[in-house]
Coordinates of C-alpha atoms in Angstrom, one line a residue:
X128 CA 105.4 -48.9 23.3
X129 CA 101.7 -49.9 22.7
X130 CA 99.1 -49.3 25.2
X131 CA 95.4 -50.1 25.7
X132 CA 93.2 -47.0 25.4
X133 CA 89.5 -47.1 27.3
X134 CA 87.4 -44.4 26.4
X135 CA 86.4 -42.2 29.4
X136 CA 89.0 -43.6 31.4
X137 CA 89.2 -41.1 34.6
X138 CA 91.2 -41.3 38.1
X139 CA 94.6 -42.9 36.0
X140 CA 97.9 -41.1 36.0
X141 CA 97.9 -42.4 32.2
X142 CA 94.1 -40.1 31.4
X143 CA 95.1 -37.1 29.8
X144 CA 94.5 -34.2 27.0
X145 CA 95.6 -33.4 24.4
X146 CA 95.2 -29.2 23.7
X147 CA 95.6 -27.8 19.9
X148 CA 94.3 -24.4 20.4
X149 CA 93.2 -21.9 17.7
X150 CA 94.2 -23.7 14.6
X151 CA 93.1 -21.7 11.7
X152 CA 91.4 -24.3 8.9
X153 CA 91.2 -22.7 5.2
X154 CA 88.4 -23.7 2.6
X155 CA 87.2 -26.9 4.5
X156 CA 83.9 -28.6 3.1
X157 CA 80.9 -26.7 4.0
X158 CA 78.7 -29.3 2.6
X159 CA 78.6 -32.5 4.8
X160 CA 75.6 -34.4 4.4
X161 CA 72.9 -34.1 1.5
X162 CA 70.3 -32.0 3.8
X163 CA 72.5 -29.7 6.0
X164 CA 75.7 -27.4 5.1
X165 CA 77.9 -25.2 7.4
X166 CA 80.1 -26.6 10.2
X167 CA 81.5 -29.6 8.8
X168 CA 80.6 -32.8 10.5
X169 CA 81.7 -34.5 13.8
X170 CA 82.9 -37.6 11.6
X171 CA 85.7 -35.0 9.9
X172 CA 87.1 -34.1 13.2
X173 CA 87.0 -38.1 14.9
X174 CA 88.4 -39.0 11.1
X175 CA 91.2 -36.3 12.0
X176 CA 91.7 -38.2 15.1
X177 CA 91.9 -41.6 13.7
X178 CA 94.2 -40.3 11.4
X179 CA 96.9 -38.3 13.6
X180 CA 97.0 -41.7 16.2
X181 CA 98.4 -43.5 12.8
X182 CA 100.4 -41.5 12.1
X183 CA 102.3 -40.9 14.9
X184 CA 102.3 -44.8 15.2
X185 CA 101.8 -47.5 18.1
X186 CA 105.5 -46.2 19.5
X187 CA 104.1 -42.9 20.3
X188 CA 102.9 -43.8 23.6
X189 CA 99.7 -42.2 22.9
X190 CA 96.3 -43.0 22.2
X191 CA 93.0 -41.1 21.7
X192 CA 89.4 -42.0 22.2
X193 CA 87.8 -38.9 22.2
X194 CA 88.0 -35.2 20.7
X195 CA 85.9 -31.9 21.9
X196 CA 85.3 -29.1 19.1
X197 CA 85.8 -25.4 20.1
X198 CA 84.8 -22.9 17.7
X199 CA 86.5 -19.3 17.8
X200 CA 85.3 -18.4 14.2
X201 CA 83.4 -19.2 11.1
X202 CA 83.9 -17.0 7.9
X203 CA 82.2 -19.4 4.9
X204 CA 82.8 -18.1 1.7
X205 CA 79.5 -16.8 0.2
X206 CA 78.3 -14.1 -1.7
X207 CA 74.8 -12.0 -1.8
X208 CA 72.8 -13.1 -4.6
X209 CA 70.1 -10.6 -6.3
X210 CA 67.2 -12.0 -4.7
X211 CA 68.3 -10.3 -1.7
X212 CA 71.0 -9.6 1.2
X213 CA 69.3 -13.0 3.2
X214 CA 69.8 -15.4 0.2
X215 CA 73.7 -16.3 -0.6
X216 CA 75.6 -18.4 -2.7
X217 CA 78.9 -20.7 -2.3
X218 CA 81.8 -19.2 -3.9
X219 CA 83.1 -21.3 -6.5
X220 CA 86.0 -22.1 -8.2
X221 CA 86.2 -22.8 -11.7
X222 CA 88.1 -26.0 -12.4
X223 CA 90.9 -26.3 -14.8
X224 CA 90.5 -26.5 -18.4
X225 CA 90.3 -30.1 -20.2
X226 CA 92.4 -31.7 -22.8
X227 CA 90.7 -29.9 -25.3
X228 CA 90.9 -26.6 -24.2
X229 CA 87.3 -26.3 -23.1
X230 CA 86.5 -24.8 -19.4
X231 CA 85.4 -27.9 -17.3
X232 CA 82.1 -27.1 -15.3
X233 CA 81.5 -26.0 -12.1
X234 CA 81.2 -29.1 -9.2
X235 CA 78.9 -27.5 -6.4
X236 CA 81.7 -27.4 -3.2
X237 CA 81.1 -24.7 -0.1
X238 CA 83.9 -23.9 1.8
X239 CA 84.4 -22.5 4.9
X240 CA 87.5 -20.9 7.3
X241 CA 87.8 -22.1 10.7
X242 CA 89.2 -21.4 14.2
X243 CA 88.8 -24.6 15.7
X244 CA 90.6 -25.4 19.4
X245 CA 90.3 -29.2 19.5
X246 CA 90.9 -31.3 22.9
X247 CA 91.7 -35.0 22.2
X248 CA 91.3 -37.2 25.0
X249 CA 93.9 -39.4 25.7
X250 CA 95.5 -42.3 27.4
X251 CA 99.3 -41.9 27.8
X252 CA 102.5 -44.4 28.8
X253 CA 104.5 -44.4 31.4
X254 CA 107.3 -42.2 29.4
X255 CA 105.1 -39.4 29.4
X256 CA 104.9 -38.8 32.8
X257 CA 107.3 -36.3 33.2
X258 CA 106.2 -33.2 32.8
X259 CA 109.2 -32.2 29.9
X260 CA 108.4 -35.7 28.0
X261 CA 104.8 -34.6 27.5
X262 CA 106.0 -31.4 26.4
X263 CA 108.5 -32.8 23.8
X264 CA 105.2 -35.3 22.3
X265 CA 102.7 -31.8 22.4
X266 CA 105.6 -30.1 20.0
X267 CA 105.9 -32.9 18.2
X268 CA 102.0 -33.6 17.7
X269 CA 101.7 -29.9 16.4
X270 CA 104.3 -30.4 14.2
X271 CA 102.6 -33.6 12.4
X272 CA 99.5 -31.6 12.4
X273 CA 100.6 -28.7 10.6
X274 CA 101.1 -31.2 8.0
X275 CA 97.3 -32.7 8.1
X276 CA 93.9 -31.8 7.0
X277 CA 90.7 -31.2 8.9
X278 CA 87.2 -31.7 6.7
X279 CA 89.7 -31.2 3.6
X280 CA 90.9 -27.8 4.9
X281 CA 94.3 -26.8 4.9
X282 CA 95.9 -26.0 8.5
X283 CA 97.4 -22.7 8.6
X284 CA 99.6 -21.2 11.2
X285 CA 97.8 -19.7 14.0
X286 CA 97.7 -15.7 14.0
X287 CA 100.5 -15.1 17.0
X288 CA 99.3 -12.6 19.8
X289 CA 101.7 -9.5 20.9
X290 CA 102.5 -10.7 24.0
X291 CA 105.0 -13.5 25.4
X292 CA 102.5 -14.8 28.2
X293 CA 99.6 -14.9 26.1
X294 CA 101.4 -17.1 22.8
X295 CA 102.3 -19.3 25.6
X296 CA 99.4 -19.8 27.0
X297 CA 96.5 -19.8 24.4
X298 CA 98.4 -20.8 21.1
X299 CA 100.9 -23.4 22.2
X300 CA 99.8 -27.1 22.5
X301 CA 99.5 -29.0 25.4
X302 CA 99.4 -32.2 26.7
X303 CA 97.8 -32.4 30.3
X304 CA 97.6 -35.1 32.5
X305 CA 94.4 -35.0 34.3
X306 CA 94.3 -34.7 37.8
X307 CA 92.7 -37.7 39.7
X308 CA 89.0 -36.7 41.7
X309 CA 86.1 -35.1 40.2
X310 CA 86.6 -31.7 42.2
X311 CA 90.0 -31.9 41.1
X312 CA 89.5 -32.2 37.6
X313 CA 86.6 -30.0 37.5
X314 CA 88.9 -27.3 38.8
X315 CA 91.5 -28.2 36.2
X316 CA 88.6 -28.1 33.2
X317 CA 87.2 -25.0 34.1
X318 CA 90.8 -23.5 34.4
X319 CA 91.4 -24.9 30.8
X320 CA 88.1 -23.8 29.4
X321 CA 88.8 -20.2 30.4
X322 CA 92.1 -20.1 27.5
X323 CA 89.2 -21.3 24.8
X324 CA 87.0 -18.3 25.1
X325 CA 85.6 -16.1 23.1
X326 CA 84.3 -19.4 21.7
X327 CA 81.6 -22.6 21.2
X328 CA 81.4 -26.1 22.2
X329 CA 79.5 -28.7 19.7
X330 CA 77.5 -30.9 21.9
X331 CA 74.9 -33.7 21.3
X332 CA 71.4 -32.4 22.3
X333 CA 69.3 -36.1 21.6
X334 CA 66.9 -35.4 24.6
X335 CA 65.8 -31.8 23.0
X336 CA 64.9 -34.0 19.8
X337 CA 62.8 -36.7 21.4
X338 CA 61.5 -34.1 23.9
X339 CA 60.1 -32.2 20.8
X340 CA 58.6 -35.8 19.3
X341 CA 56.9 -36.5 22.5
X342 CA 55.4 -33.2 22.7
X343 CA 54.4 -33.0 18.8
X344 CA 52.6 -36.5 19.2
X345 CA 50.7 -35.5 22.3
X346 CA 49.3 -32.6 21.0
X347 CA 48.9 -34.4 16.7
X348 CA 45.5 -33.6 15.1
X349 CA 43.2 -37.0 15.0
X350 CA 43.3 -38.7 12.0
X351 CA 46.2 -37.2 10.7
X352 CA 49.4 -39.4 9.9
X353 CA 51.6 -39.5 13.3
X354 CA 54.5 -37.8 13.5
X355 CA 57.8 -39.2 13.2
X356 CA 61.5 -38.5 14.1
X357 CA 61.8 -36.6 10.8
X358 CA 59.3 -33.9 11.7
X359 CA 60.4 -33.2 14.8
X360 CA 64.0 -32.7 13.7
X361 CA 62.8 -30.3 10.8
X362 CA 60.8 -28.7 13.6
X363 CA 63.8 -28.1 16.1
X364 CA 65.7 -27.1 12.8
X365 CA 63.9 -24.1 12.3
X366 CA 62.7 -21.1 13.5
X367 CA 58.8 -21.2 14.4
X368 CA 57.1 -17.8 14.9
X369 CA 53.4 -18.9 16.1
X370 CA 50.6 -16.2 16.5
X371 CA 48.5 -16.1 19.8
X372 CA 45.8 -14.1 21.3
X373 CA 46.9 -11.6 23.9
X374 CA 44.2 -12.7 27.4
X375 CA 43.5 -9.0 28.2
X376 CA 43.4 -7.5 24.6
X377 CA 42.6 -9.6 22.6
X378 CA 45.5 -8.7 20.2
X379 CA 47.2 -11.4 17.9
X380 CA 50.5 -11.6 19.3
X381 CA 53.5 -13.6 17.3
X382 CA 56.7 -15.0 19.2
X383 CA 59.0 -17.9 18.7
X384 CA 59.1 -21.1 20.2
X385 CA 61.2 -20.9 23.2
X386 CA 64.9 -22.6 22.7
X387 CA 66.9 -24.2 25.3
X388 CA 69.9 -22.9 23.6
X389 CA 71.7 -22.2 20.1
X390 CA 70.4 -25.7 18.2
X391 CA 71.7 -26.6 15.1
X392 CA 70.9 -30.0 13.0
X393 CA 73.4 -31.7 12.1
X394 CA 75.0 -35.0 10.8
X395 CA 76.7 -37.7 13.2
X396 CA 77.5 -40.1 11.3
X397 CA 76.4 -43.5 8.5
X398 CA 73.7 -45.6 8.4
X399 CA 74.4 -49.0 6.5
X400 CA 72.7 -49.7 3.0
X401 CA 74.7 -53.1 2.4
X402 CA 76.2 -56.0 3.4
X403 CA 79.7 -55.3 4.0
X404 CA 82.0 -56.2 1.3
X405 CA 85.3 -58.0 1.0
X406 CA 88.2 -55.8 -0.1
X407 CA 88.6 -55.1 -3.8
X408 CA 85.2 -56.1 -4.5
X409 CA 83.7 -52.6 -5.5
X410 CA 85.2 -50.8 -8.5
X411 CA 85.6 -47.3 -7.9
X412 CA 86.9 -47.5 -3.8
X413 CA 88.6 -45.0 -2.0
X414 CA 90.8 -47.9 -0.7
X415 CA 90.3 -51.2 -2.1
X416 CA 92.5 -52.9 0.7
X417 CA 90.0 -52.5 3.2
X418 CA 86.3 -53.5 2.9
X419 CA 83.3 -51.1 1.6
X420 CA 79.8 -50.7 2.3
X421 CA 77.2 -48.3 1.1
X422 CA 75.9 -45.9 3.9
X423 CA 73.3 -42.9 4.0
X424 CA 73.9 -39.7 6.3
X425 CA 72.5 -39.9 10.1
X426 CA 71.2 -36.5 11.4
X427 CA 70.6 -35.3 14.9
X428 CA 70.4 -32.1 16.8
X429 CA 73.5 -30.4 18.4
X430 CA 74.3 -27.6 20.7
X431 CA 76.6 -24.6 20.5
X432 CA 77.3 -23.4 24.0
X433 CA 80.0 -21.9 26.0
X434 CA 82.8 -24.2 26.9
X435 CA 82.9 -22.6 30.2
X436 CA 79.6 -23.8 30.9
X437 CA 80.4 -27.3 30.7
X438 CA 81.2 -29.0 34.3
X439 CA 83.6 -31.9 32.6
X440 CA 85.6 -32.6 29.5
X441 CA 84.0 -35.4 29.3
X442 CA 80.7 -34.0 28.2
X443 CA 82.9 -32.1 25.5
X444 CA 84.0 -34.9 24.1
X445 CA 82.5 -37.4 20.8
X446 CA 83.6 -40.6 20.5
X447 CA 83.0 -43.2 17.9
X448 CA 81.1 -46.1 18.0
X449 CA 79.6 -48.8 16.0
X450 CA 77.2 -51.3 16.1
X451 CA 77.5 -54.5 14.2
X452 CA 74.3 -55.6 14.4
X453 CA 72.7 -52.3 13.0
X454 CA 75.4 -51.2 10.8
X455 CA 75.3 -48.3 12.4
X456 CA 78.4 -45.7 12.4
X457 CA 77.8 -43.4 15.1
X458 CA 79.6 -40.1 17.7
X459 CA 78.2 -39.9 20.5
X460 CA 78.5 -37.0 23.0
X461 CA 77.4 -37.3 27.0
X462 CA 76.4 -33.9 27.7
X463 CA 72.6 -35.1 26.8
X464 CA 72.8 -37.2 29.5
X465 CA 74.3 -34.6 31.7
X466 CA 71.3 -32.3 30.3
X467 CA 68.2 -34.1 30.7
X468 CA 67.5 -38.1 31.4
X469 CA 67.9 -39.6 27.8
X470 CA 65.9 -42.2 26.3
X471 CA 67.4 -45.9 26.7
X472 CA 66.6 -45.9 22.9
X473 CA 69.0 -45.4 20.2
X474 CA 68.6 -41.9 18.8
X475 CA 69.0 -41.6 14.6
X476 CA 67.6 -40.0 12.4
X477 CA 69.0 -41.6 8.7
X478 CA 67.0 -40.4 5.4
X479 CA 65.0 -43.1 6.0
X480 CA 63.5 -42.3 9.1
X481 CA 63.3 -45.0 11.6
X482 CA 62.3 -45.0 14.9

């Protein structure tokens, strides 16, 4: 029957999670906003989310307001080009030929294989308290996913271990009721994070961006134009080897900024261009039964680090929100706030750059 979800709900005997583990994705889109390429974006995997929960339909007694992405591997398909072994290219894919006969040309797509573990959090019914109900609604969940995409990647069947013990405990899905106290659960995360390694959590990492903007205004050259959220997130987006003079020797010494981790920039969701539009009204829609608006990419920095590192699911986990009065279409992760004390400011970084 249907039940209310609240997202971060905790201390319930209806909070649980959901465990797909090691689901191999083939050739899913590379290219997920029009400035960064590689992982695909948090908004495939909440879209992936949205779309399993209809699936399985209000009857389920199930209902999701958050998913955590763990990595296990990354193979994108590129190739050396001549200019050297650090400069590649996307492999691609000649379409089929035309009506005509002629070859059609090439449409720029990078693709990528995955080994994703995902952990959907969850709110469940009473049915699903017993321990073989929730069982019987994991198998069935895998089944429907087999079925599904993720970033536009097919899901293939995991690669099954040797042993008996091991399928059954890293490669079969799971649906965990979470156990109520935050020493209890704690204990029950970090035993569950242990069956995800080798392997990377994706987590929000806003404080390191504003940290950088603070640091890059305080020290800005007078009379130069102030810098803005864009430079600093180009900033933490590289790799900057500065030169410095050695006290005793005198010697010109180069070494990177230091890092608090493996940062990466990425895309967290849409920025409104446009009023939002009545159903039908736009020619060309994915869907005209629901309504349309035009949106630009929103960047921010995230974090690859070890699952096991992580105290609580909950600062695993995105969510998506949205804010009418913005338009903006946002994840959001709480392992910033876990991190460092994050700015009561809302933290986006769209094309247009706005503070």
């Amino acid at each position: 029957m249907p039940i209310e979800v609240t997202p971060g709900t905790t201390d319930t005997p209806h909070a649980a999670w959901l465990v797909l583990p090691r689901l191999r994705v083939q050739n899913a889109n590379a290219i997920s906003s029009p400035m960064t390429w590689g992982f695909p974006s948090v908004t495939a995997f909440t879209g992936f989310m949205t779309a399993l929960e209809r699936k399985l339909g209000p009857d389920a007694g199930i209902r999701f307001s958050g998913i955590g992405i763990v990595c296990h591997g990354f193979e994108a398909q590129v190739t050396p080009t001549r200019q050297g072994v650090y400069t590649h290219s996307f492999a691609l894919t000649r379409n089929p030929v035309l009506q005509d006969g002629g070859t059609a040309a090439i449409v720029e797509e990078g693709r990528v294989h995955l080994d994703i573990t995902l952990v959907l959090e969850a709110t469940i019914s009473d049915a699903l308290l017993d321990d073989d109900q929730r069982q019987a609604c994991a198998n069935a969940i895998a089944q429907q996913v087999a079925g599904m995409r993720i970033a536009g990647g097919s899901i293939m069947p995991p690669t099954q271990p040797t042993t008996l013990q091991t399928r059954q405990r890293r490669f079969k899905a799971k649906l965990v009721r979470q156990e109520s106290g935050f020493e209890q659960r704690e204990k029950q995360y970090k035993r569950l994070s242990r069956q995800w390694l080798p392997g990377f959590a994706l987590v929000s990492r806003d404080d390191v961006l504003h940290a950088r903007l603070a640091d890059m205004q305080n020290n800005a050259v007078p009379d130069t134009p102030a810098p803005t959220l864009l430079d600093a997130w180009l900033d933490v987006a590289r790799l900057n080897i500065r030169a410095s003079l050695h006290p005793d020797t005198q010697a010109v010494e180069w070494k990177p900024d230091a890092r608090p981790g493996w940062l990466v920039p990425m895309p967290v969701g849409f920025a409104a261009l446009s009023e939002l539009h009545a159903p039908g009204t736009v020619s060309g829609t994915r869907d005209p039964r629901v309504p349309f608006r035009f949106v630009e990419s929103v960047y921010s920095i995230g974090q690859w680090i070890s699952p096991h590192r992580l105290s609580d699911c909950t600062h695993l986990m995105w969510q998506p929100t949205y804010a009418p009065d913005t338009g903006l279409y946002r994840c959001t992760n709480t392992y910033a706030e876990h991190a460092a004390a994050a700015p009561q400011t809302e933290t986006y970084v769209p094309l247009s750059i706005a503070d």
